[in-house]
Each structure stands twice: as structure tokens, then as C-alpha cells.
PDB file of C-alpha atoms in Angstrom:
ATOM      1  CA  MET A   1     -19.047 -59.149  34.487  1.00  0.00           C
ATOM      2  CA  VAL A   2     -20.397 -62.060  32.579  1.00  0.00           C
ATOM      3  CA  GLU A   3     -22.734 -64.316  34.150  1.00  0.00           C
ATOM      4  CA  ILE A   4     -22.690 -68.077  33.222  1.00  0.00           C
ATOM      5  CA  LYS A   5     -26.507 -69.686  33.680  1.00  0.00           C
ATOM      6  CA  THR A   6     -27.323 -72.794  35.621  1.00  0.00           C
ATOM      7  CA  ASP A   7     -29.305 -75.308  33.599  1.00  0.00           C
ATOM      8  CA  ALA A   8     -32.315 -74.747  35.724  1.00  0.00           C
ATOM      9  CA  ALA A   9     -31.890 -70.795  34.780  1.00  0.00           C
ATOM     10  CA  LEU A  10     -32.262 -71.908  31.185  1.00  0.00           C
ATOM     11  CA  GLU A  11     -35.022 -73.360  31.633  1.00  0.00           C
ATOM     12  CA  ALA A  12     -36.538 -70.294  33.385  1.00  0.00           C
ATOM     13  CA  MET A  13     -35.472 -68.051  30.896  1.00  0.00           C
ATOM     14  CA  ARG A  14     -37.016 -70.552  28.282  1.00  0.00           C
ATOM     15  CA  GLU A  15     -40.443 -69.814  29.794  1.00  0.00           C
ATOM     16  CA  ALA A  16     -39.740 -65.796  29.778  1.00  0.00           C
ATOM     17  CA  GLY A  17     -38.665 -66.300  25.956  1.00  0.00           C
ATOM     18  CA  ARG A  18     -41.818 -68.051  25.283  1.00  0.00           C
ATOM     19  CA  VAL A  19     -43.717 -65.260  26.605  1.00  0.00           C
ATOM     20  CA  VAL A  20     -41.799 -62.972  24.269  1.00  0.00           C
ATOM     21  CA  ALA A  21     -42.756 -64.833  21.274  1.00  0.00           C
ATOM     22  CA  HIS A  22     -46.448 -65.057  22.076  1.00  0.00           C
ATOM     23  CA  ALA A  23     -46.183 -60.958  22.165  1.00  0.00           C
ATOM     24  CA  LEU A  24     -44.475 -60.449  19.171  1.00  0.00           C
ATOM     25  CA  ALA A  25     -46.817 -62.763  17.573  1.00  0.00           C
ATOM     26  CA  ALA A  26     -49.652 -60.717  19.193  1.00  0.00           C
ATOM     27  CA  ALA A  27     -48.502 -57.691  17.944  1.00  0.00           C
ATOM     28  CA  GLN A  28     -47.845 -58.967  14.442  1.00  0.00           C
ATOM     29  CA  ASP A  29     -51.350 -60.404  14.205  1.00  0.00           C
ATOM     30  CA  ALA A  30     -52.845 -56.874  15.172  1.00  0.00           C
ATOM     31  CA  ALA A  31     -50.839 -55.217  12.503  1.00  0.00           C
ATOM     32  CA  ALA A  32     -52.998 -54.120   9.268  1.00  0.00           C
ATOM     33  CA  VAL A  33     -53.431 -51.140   7.249  1.00  0.00           C
ATOM     34  CA  GLY A  34     -55.209 -48.356   9.529  1.00  0.00           C
ATOM     35  CA  VAL A  35     -53.972 -49.765  12.820  1.00  0.00           C
ATOM     36  CA  SER A  36     -51.900 -47.613  15.126  1.00  0.00           C
ATOM     37  CA  LEU A  37     -48.778 -48.451  16.302  1.00  0.00           C
ATOM     38  CA  ARG A  38     -49.760 -47.907  19.830  1.00  0.00           C
ATOM     39  CA  GLU A  39     -52.667 -50.662  18.961  1.00  0.00           C
ATOM     40  CA  LEU A  40     -49.819 -52.966  18.694  1.00  0.00           C
ATOM     41  CA  ASP A  41     -48.144 -52.106  21.756  1.00  0.00           C
ATOM     42  CA  GLU A  42     -51.732 -52.578  23.411  1.00  0.00           C
ATOM     43  CA  ALA A  43     -51.678 -56.243  22.138  1.00  0.00           C
ATOM     44  CA  ALA A  44     -48.284 -57.108  23.095  1.00  0.00           C
ATOM     45  CA  ARG A  45     -49.287 -55.395  26.347  1.00  0.00           C
ATOM     46  CA  THR A  46     -52.347 -57.978  27.173  1.00  0.00           C
ATOM     47  CA  VAL A  47     -50.011 -61.139  26.439  1.00  0.00           C
ATOM     48  CA  LEU A  48     -47.378 -59.817  29.136  1.00  0.00           C
ATOM     49  CA  ALA A  49     -50.273 -59.037  31.576  1.00  0.00           C
ATOM     50  CA  GLU A  50     -51.966 -62.495  30.843  1.00  0.00           C
ATOM     51  CA  ALA A  51     -48.818 -64.279  31.399  1.00  0.00           C
ATOM     52  CA  GLY A  52     -48.053 -62.223  34.546  1.00  0.00           C
ATOM     53  CA  ALA A  53     -44.673 -60.696  33.196  1.00  0.00           C
ATOM     54  CA  ARG A  54     -43.037 -57.636  33.435  1.00  0.00           C
ATOM     55  CA  SER A  55     -41.961 -55.468  30.573  1.00  0.00           C
ATOM     56  CA  PRO A  56     -38.170 -54.640  30.662  1.00  0.00           C
ATOM     57  CA  PHE A  57     -38.661 -52.062  28.101  1.00  0.00           C
ATOM     58  CA  LEU A  58     -41.489 -50.143  29.816  1.00  0.00           C
ATOM     59  CA  GLY A  59     -39.624 -47.269  31.998  1.00  0.00           C
ATOM     60  CA  TYR A  60     -36.064 -48.253  30.859  1.00  0.00           C
ATOM     61  CA  HIS A  61     -33.781 -45.183  30.900  1.00  0.00           C
ATOM     62  CA  PRO A  62     -30.352 -45.555  29.313  1.00  0.00           C
ATOM     63  CA  SER A  63     -27.848 -42.682  29.876  1.00  0.00           C
ATOM     64  CA  PHE A  64     -28.405 -41.873  25.902  1.00  0.00           C
ATOM     65  CA  ALA A  65     -32.026 -41.411  26.306  1.00  0.00           C
ATOM     66  CA  PRO A  66     -33.958 -37.996  27.350  1.00  0.00           C
ATOM     67  CA  THR A  67     -36.696 -39.811  28.526  1.00  0.00           C
ATOM     68  CA  PRO A  68     -37.596 -43.289  30.104  1.00  0.00           C
ATOM     69  CA  PHE A  69     -39.192 -45.620  27.256  1.00  0.00           C
ATOM     70  CA  PRO A  70     -42.921 -45.283  27.502  1.00  0.00           C
ATOM     71  CA  ALA A  71     -44.078 -48.644  25.952  1.00  0.00           C
ATOM     72  CA  VAL A  72     -43.573 -52.475  25.891  1.00  0.00           C
ATOM     73  CA  ILE A  73     -42.332 -52.924  22.597  1.00  0.00           C
ATOM     74  CA  CYS A  74     -40.232 -50.825  20.258  1.00  0.00           C
ATOM     75  CA  ALA A  75     -42.380 -50.321  17.011  1.00  0.00           C
ATOM     76  CA  SER A  76     -39.718 -49.030  13.917  1.00  0.00           C
ATOM     77  CA  VAL A  77     -41.364 -48.131  10.777  1.00  0.00           C
ATOM     78  CA  ASN A  78     -39.611 -47.833   7.233  1.00  0.00           C
ATOM     79  CA  ASP A  79     -36.553 -45.782   7.768  1.00  0.00           C
ATOM     80  CA  ALA A  80     -36.488 -46.476  11.398  1.00  0.00           C
ATOM     81  CA  VAL A  81     -33.849 -48.734  12.305  1.00  0.00           C
ATOM     82  CA  VAL A  82     -34.790 -49.519  16.173  1.00  0.00           C
ATOM     83  CA  HIS A  83     -35.980 -48.212  19.369  1.00  0.00           C
ATOM     84  CA  GLY A  84     -39.421 -46.482  17.794  1.00  0.00           C
ATOM     85  CA  ILE A  85     -41.963 -45.037  20.043  1.00  0.00           C
ATOM     86  CA  PRO A  86     -45.364 -46.644  19.546  1.00  0.00           C
ATOM     87  CA  ASP A  87     -47.491 -43.741  18.767  1.00  0.00           C
ATOM     88  CA  ASP A  88     -50.926 -42.730  17.175  1.00  0.00           C
ATOM     89  CA  TYR A  89     -48.930 -43.493  13.468  1.00  0.00           C
ATOM     90  CA  ARG A  90     -51.517 -45.620  11.648  1.00  0.00           C
ATOM     91  CA  LEU A  91     -50.096 -48.382   9.412  1.00  0.00           C
ATOM     92  CA  ARG A  92     -49.917 -47.795   5.585  1.00  0.00           C
ATOM     93  CA  ASP A  93     -49.988 -50.317   2.945  1.00  0.00           C
ATOM     94  CA  GLY A  94     -46.649 -51.476   2.090  1.00  0.00           C
ATOM     95  CA  ASP A  95     -45.017 -50.399   5.522  1.00  0.00           C
ATOM     96  CA  LEU A  96     -42.146 -52.284   6.591  1.00  0.00           C
ATOM     97  CA  VAL A  97     -42.366 -52.829  10.706  1.00  0.00           C
ATOM     98  CA  ASN A  98     -39.803 -53.731  13.103  1.00  0.00           C
ATOM     99  CA  ILE A  99     -41.311 -54.949  16.461  1.00  0.00           C
ATOM    100  CA  ASP A 100     -38.753 -55.386  19.559  1.00  0.00           C
ATOM    101  CA  CYS A 101     -40.225 -56.854  22.550  1.00  0.00           C
ATOM    102  CA  GLY A 102     -38.877 -58.140  26.175  1.00  0.00           C
ATOM    103  CA  ALA A 103     -40.495 -60.079  29.215  1.00  0.00           C
ATOM    104  CA  GLU A 104     -39.318 -60.635  32.549  1.00  0.00           C
ATOM    105  CA  LEU A 105     -40.735 -63.211  34.559  1.00  0.00           C
ATOM    106  CA  ASP A 106     -39.893 -64.978  37.584  1.00  0.00           C
ATOM    107  CA  GLY A 107     -36.759 -63.102  37.854  1.00  0.00           C
ATOM    108  CA  TRP A 108     -35.380 -63.929  34.110  1.00  0.00           C
ATOM    109  CA  THR A 109     -35.970 -61.858  30.783  1.00  0.00           C
ATOM    110  CA  GLY A 110     -36.095 -62.986  27.118  1.00  0.00           C
ATOM    111  CA  ASP A 111     -35.924 -60.349  24.313  1.00  0.00           C
ATOM    112  CA  ALA A 112     -36.474 -60.858  20.609  1.00  0.00           C
ATOM    113  CA  ALA A 113     -37.601 -58.832  17.528  1.00  0.00           C
ATOM    114  CA  VAL A 114     -39.599 -59.497  14.156  1.00  0.00           C
ATOM    115  CA  SER A 115     -39.603 -57.469  11.017  1.00  0.00           C
ATOM    116  CA  PHE A 116     -42.735 -58.059   8.580  1.00  0.00           C
ATOM    117  CA  THR A 117     -44.602 -55.782   5.998  1.00  0.00           C
ATOM    118  CA  VAL A 118     -47.981 -54.583   5.960  1.00  0.00           C
ATOM    119  CA  GLY A 119     -50.399 -55.207   3.036  1.00  0.00           C
ATOM    120  CA  ALA A 120     -48.454 -55.425  -0.323  1.00  0.00           C
ATOM    121  CA  PRO A 121     -44.804 -56.187   0.235  1.00  0.00           C
ATOM    122  CA  ALA A 122     -42.155 -54.585  -2.092  1.00  0.00           C
ATOM    123  CA  PRO A 123     -39.687 -57.090  -3.103  1.00  0.00           C
ATOM    124  CA  ALA A 124     -36.955 -54.810  -1.920  1.00  0.00           C
ATOM    125  CA  ASP A 125     -38.405 -55.192   1.554  1.00  0.00           C
ATOM    126  CA  VAL A 126     -38.685 -58.872   1.194  1.00  0.00           C
ATOM    127  CA  ALA A 127     -35.233 -59.413   0.120  1.00  0.00           C
ATOM    128  CA  LEU A 128     -34.126 -56.975   3.151  1.00  0.00           C
ATOM    129  CA  ILE A 129     -36.178 -58.982   5.625  1.00  0.00           C
ATOM    130  CA  ASP A 130     -34.614 -62.179   4.127  1.00  0.00           C
ATOM    131  CA  ALA A 131     -31.055 -60.779   4.444  1.00  0.00           C
ATOM    132  CA  THR A 132     -31.577 -59.964   7.947  1.00  0.00           C
ATOM    133  CA  ARG A 133     -33.084 -63.450   8.984  1.00  0.00           C
ATOM    134  CA  ARG A 134     -30.160 -65.120   7.031  1.00  0.00           C
ATOM    135  CA  ALA A 135     -27.784 -63.017   8.947  1.00  0.00           C
ATOM    136  CA  LEU A 136     -29.177 -63.928  12.124  1.00  0.00           C
ATOM    137  CA  ASP A 137     -29.411 -67.631  11.334  1.00  0.00           C
ATOM    138  CA  ALA A 138     -25.666 -67.220  10.650  1.00  0.00           C
ATOM    139  CA  GLY A 139     -24.918 -65.725  13.751  1.00  0.00           C
ATOM    140  CA  ILE A 140     -27.025 -68.314  15.674  1.00  0.00           C
ATOM    141  CA  LYS A 141     -25.344 -71.247  13.940  1.00  0.00           C
ATOM    142  CA  ALA A 142     -21.733 -69.807  14.926  1.00  0.00           C
ATOM    143  CA  ALA A 143     -22.960 -69.432  18.888  1.00  0.00           C
ATOM    144  CA  VAL A 144     -21.394 -72.564  19.812  1.00  0.00           C
ATOM    145  CA  VAL A 145     -19.070 -74.050  22.677  1.00  0.00           C
ATOM    146  CA  GLY A 146     -15.661 -73.211  21.535  1.00  0.00           C
ATOM    147  CA  ASN A 147     -16.216 -70.271  19.507  1.00  0.00           C
ATOM    148  CA  ARG A 148     -15.887 -66.487  20.334  1.00  0.00           C
ATOM    149  CA  ILE A 149     -18.153 -63.487  20.098  1.00  0.00           C
ATOM    150  CA  GLY A 150     -16.401 -62.475  16.958  1.00  0.00           C
ATOM    151  CA  ASP A 151     -17.106 -65.505  15.351  1.00  0.00           C
ATOM    152  CA  ILE A 152     -20.945 -64.793  15.933  1.00  0.00           C
ATOM    153  CA  SER A 153     -20.304 -60.852  14.519  1.00  0.00           C
ATOM    154  CA  HIS A 154     -18.268 -61.859  11.565  1.00  0.00           C
ATOM    155  CA  ALA A 155     -21.032 -64.423  10.288  1.00  0.00           C
ATOM    156  CA  ILE A 156     -23.403 -61.525  10.754  1.00  0.00           C
ATOM    157  CA  SER A 157     -21.355 -59.164   8.887  1.00  0.00           C
ATOM    158  CA  THR A 158     -20.604 -61.533   6.087  1.00  0.00           C
ATOM    159  CA  VAL A 159     -24.268 -61.940   5.159  1.00  0.00           C
ATOM    160  CA  ALA A 160     -24.953 -58.260   5.463  1.00  0.00           C
ATOM    161  CA  ARG A 161     -21.928 -57.177   3.134  1.00  0.00           C
ATOM    162  CA  ALA A 162     -23.024 -59.834   0.538  1.00  0.00           C
ATOM    163  CA  ALA A 163     -26.579 -58.409   0.462  1.00  0.00           C
ATOM    164  CA  ARG A 164     -24.858 -54.795   0.326  1.00  0.00           C
ATOM    165  CA  CYS A 165     -26.518 -53.776   3.394  1.00  0.00           C
ATOM    166  CA  GLY A 166     -25.182 -51.459   6.158  1.00  0.00           C
ATOM    167  CA  MET A 167     -25.740 -51.927   9.950  1.00  0.00           C
ATOM    168  CA  PRO A 168     -25.444 -49.270  12.770  1.00  0.00           C
ATOM    169  CA  SER A 169     -21.945 -49.268  13.926  1.00  0.00           C
ATOM    170  CA  ASP A 170     -22.249 -49.121  17.322  1.00  0.00           C
ATOM    171  CA  PHE A 171     -25.370 -50.908  18.132  1.00  0.00           C
ATOM    172  CA  GLY A 172     -25.972 -54.964  18.281  1.00  0.00           C
ATOM    173  CA  GLY A 173     -26.626 -57.687  20.584  1.00  0.00           C
ATOM    174  CA  HIS A 174     -25.768 -58.255  24.357  1.00  0.00           C
ATOM    175  CA  GLY A 175     -25.826 -60.715  27.181  1.00  0.00           C
ATOM    176  CA  ILE A 176     -28.965 -61.277  28.971  1.00  0.00           C
ATOM    177  CA  GLY A 177     -30.354 -63.156  31.776  1.00  0.00           C
ATOM    178  CA  ARG A 178     -31.629 -61.256  35.023  1.00  0.00           C
ATOM    179  CA  ARG A 179     -31.570 -58.139  33.240  1.00  0.00           C
ATOM    180  CA  MET A 180     -32.274 -57.105  29.901  1.00  0.00           C
ATOM    181  CA  HIS A 181     -28.643 -56.064  29.203  1.00  0.00           C
ATOM    182  CA  GLU A 182     -25.652 -57.879  30.392  1.00  0.00           C
ATOM    183  CA  ASP A 183     -22.219 -58.559  29.496  1.00  0.00           C
ATOM    184  CA  PRO A 184     -20.873 -59.537  27.008  1.00  0.00           C
ATOM    185  CA  SER A 185     -21.405 -57.031  23.872  1.00  0.00           C
ATOM    186  CA  VAL A 186     -22.361 -58.936  20.725  1.00  0.00           C
ATOM    187  CA  PRO A 187     -21.545 -56.521  17.845  1.00  0.00           C
ATOM    188  CA  ASN A 188     -22.525 -57.199  14.280  1.00  0.00           C
ATOM    189  CA  HIS A 189     -19.440 -56.344  12.994  1.00  0.00           C
ATOM    190  CA  GLY A 190     -15.944 -58.142  13.955  1.00  0.00           C
ATOM    191  CA  ARG A 191     -13.539 -60.542  13.380  1.00  0.00           C
ATOM    192  CA  PRO A 192     -13.228 -64.400  13.848  1.00  0.00           C
ATOM    193  CA  ARG A 193     -11.304 -65.820  16.714  1.00  0.00           C
ATOM    194  CA  ARG A 194     -11.859 -62.746  18.984  1.00  0.00           C
ATOM    195  CA  GLY A 195     -13.527 -61.708  21.763  1.00  0.00           C
ATOM    196  CA  TYR A 196     -15.366 -63.841  24.625  1.00  0.00           C
ATOM    197  CA  PRO A 197     -15.029 -67.117  24.405  1.00  0.00           C
ATOM    198  CA  LEU A 198     -18.455 -68.883  24.276  1.00  0.00           C
ATOM    199  CA  ARG A 199     -19.303 -71.594  27.010  1.00  0.00           C
ATOM    200  CA  HIS A 200     -22.174 -73.685  28.205  1.00  0.00           C
ATOM    201  CA  GLY A 201     -24.549 -71.526  30.180  1.00  0.00           C
ATOM    202  CA  LEU A 202     -23.627 -68.139  28.198  1.00  0.00           C
ATOM    203  CA  VAL A 203     -26.739 -66.643  27.178  1.00  0.00           C
ATOM    204  CA  LEU A 204     -26.873 -63.990  24.299  1.00  0.00           C
ATOM    205  CA  ALA A 205     -29.295 -61.437  22.555  1.00  0.00           C
ATOM    206  CA  ILE A 206     -28.335 -61.712  18.897  1.00  0.00           C
ATOM    207  CA  GLU A 207     -29.849 -58.844  16.904  1.00  0.00           C
ATOM    208  CA  PRO A 208     -28.589 -58.058  13.326  1.00  0.00           C
ATOM    209  CA  MET A 209     -30.211 -54.620  12.112  1.00  0.00           C
ATOM    210  CA  LEU A 210     -29.591 -54.392   8.260  1.00  0.00           C
ATOM    211  CA  MET A 211     -30.152 -51.039   6.436  1.00  0.00           C
ATOM    212  CA  ALA A 212     -31.098 -51.270   2.739  1.00  0.00           C
ATOM    213  CA  GLY A 213     -28.927 -48.120   1.617  1.00  0.00           C
ATOM    214  CA  GLY A 214     -25.257 -49.947   2.610  1.00  0.00           C
ATOM    215  CA  ARG A 215     -24.166 -47.267   5.019  1.00  0.00           C
ATOM    216  CA  ASN A 216     -23.320 -47.794   8.504  1.00  0.00           C
ATOM    217  CA  ASP A 217     -24.211 -44.564  10.065  1.00  0.00           C
ATOM    218  CA  TYR A 218     -27.531 -43.449  11.465  1.00  0.00           C
ATOM    219  CA  ARG A 219     -29.296 -40.257  12.807  1.00  0.00           C
ATOM    220  CA  THR A 220     -31.301 -39.937  16.035  1.00  0.00           C
ATOM    221  CA  ALA A 221     -34.820 -38.785  15.846  1.00  0.00           C
ATOM    222  CA  PRO A 222     -35.761 -35.676  17.883  1.00  0.00           C
ATOM    223  CA  ASP A 223     -37.721 -38.213  20.313  1.00  0.00           C
ATOM    224  CA  GLY A 224     -34.050 -38.899  21.568  1.00  0.00           C
ATOM    225  CA  TRP A 225     -34.857 -42.514  21.031  1.00  0.00           C
ATOM    226  CA  THR A 226     -35.605 -43.628  17.230  1.00  0.00           C
ATOM    227  CA  LEU A 227     -32.744 -44.360  14.931  1.00  0.00           C
ATOM    228  CA  ARG A 228     -33.484 -43.836  11.423  1.00  0.00           C
ATOM    229  CA  THR A 229     -31.143 -44.126   8.118  1.00  0.00           C
ATOM    230  CA  THR A 230     -29.520 -41.253   7.257  1.00  0.00           C
ATOM    231  CA  ASP A 231     -30.377 -41.590   3.617  1.00  0.00           C
ATOM    232  CA  GLY A 232     -34.209 -42.410   4.230  1.00  0.00           C
ATOM    233  CA  THR A 233     -33.749 -46.204   2.950  1.00  0.00           C
ATOM    234  CA  ARG A 234     -35.357 -48.846   4.990  1.00  0.00           C
ATOM    235  CA  ALA A 235     -34.200 -51.219   7.750  1.00  0.00           C
ATOM    236  CA  ALA A 236     -34.935 -54.399   9.167  1.00  0.00           C
ATOM    237  CA  HIS A 237     -34.104 -55.820  12.643  1.00  0.00           C
ATOM    238  CA  ILE A 238     -34.892 -59.453  13.511  1.00  0.00           C
ATOM    239  CA  GLU A 239     -33.526 -60.838  17.066  1.00  0.00           C
ATOM    240  CA  HIS A 240     -33.643 -64.148  19.258  1.00  0.00           C
ATOM    241  CA  THR A 241     -32.408 -64.883  22.952  1.00  0.00           C
ATOM    242  CA  VAL A 242     -29.754 -67.698  22.436  1.00  0.00           C
ATOM    243  CA  ALA A 243     -28.573 -69.921  24.950  1.00  0.00           C
ATOM    244  CA  ILE A 244     -24.865 -71.409  24.119  1.00  0.00           C
ATOM    245  CA  THR A 245     -25.062 -75.297  24.967  1.00  0.00           C
ATOM    246  CA  GLU A 246     -23.118 -78.355  24.731  1.00  0.00           C
ATOM    247  CA  ASP A 247     -25.688 -79.690  22.276  1.00  0.00           C
ATOM    248  CA  GLY A 248     -25.445 -76.334  20.183  1.00  0.00           C
ATOM    249  CA  PRO A 249     -27.508 -73.364  19.978  1.00  0.00           C
ATOM    250  CA  ARG A 250     -30.664 -72.913  21.786  1.00  0.00           C
ATOM    251  CA  VAL A 251     -32.968 -70.337  20.829  1.00  0.00           C
ATOM    252  CA  LEU A 252     -35.174 -69.307  24.088  1.00  0.00           C
ATOM    253  CA  THR A 253     -37.776 -66.754  22.243  1.00  0.00           C
ATOM    254  CA  LEU A 254     -39.299 -69.489  20.099  1.00  0.00           C
ATOM    255  CA  PRO A 255     -43.399 -69.927  20.793  1.00  0.00           C
TER     256      PRO A 255
END
């Protein structure tokens, strides 16, 4: 069931989104050569706690996972696409890091992700992150009243294909509101003018995940959570929570 949010709900979601933005910024600011992924998680936890927010990631246990998720961020490095578990791995010069974070505040949820490099960036990683950001921007631009979900999906995939990047074939964005994952699904592959119609008050988490090798398949790591590229190439993941409004798309997970 798709829930259309009131304008008051959008304002409440904006506050949750602001907490997400601050938590992501704290994790990125803490990232440096020699810092562990667990320390990035601690930085985000501090922001959530100070804001009085709850993590929708911590303890989340979907049917595909063997255990509940043990952290407030997903930290995916290099060939890890999404859902990486923060552990004692210490960041190295040149690592490509994807951080995904959510926050629930006063009953409403925000969800966003950033990708960045640590130390000296490889030009190919800079290009991959740029392509992922452009794919997200294209998806957001298509998130207007009168369009359909397929228009968002098509906009994202057009940028990915032009960059010769792959995307996980069965992972993408989603509706969001009182819960982190709501209807409708927002695939990163799709055809224009297809799917659920976009109307004022619909809120979506739009999240392109680009894989440099150009393939759409992936493998699941032994932890049952982390998705990795099958060819060992690197991946980037950038996400925003976006409200469809009569005035155009409104990004709710900005600082």
C-alpha cells in the first residue's frame, strides 16, 4: 500500500532527513587512513543519539539476511556495493567508501547514502562517483508530478549506461515514510511512462548503485549482508530521500 504524505508529514520527514545528513557528514569527516569502519559507525551513532533519533538500520532483519543488522550505518568499501557491515577494517589510502544511513525521528524516517574516497583518489573512482551522482540527479529531476516511477528508473539507467556502468539488477530505491521501506519500489532499470504515478506527497528513496565493471550481477558475501561485484571492480552508491511536490522534487536529506 502506498501512503501519500500530508504537508505536515513532509516537514517532519525533513527533520529526520536533516539528522541523516548530519550523521553521514560525521561519518565522512571521521574517515581517514587508519580509521576503522566501526569508528565511522560510532560517529554516526553519536549524531543520532544527540538528536534523539532511532536507527532503522540497527536490528533490521529482512528475510534475505541470516542475522539482524548490527550497526547504524552500512559501510561498503571498494568492490562492496551496499549493505557492508562496519567492522575493524582500517581504511587505506585510495579506498572508495559508500556510507548508507537512516534515522527515525518522531515517527518519520529519512534514508540517504554518500560515496567518497580516502586519501589520494584514483581518477577512475572519481569518474564512478561522478556518474553515480549524475544518475541520482537525473532520477531526482524526473521525480515530478505527472511522471511515473519508470521515468525515474529510465533517467537513472540512461546515465549508468552512458557511463558503461552496471547496476545490481534487483536492488534499487523504495517508498519511505513511517517505515524505512515502503511501497512503491523504485528500480534503477525501467521504461518511461510505466509504473506507479507520481503525485504530490509521495516520498521516495532514490538510490543508484553503479558498478564500474559494467555487469549487473553481484555476489553475496559470507556475512549474508554485503553485496560485492562479481568481477572485483569498484562500486558507488548515492541516495537521497525525495518528496514529490507540486513545486517540484524536494530533497529531504540535505543538511
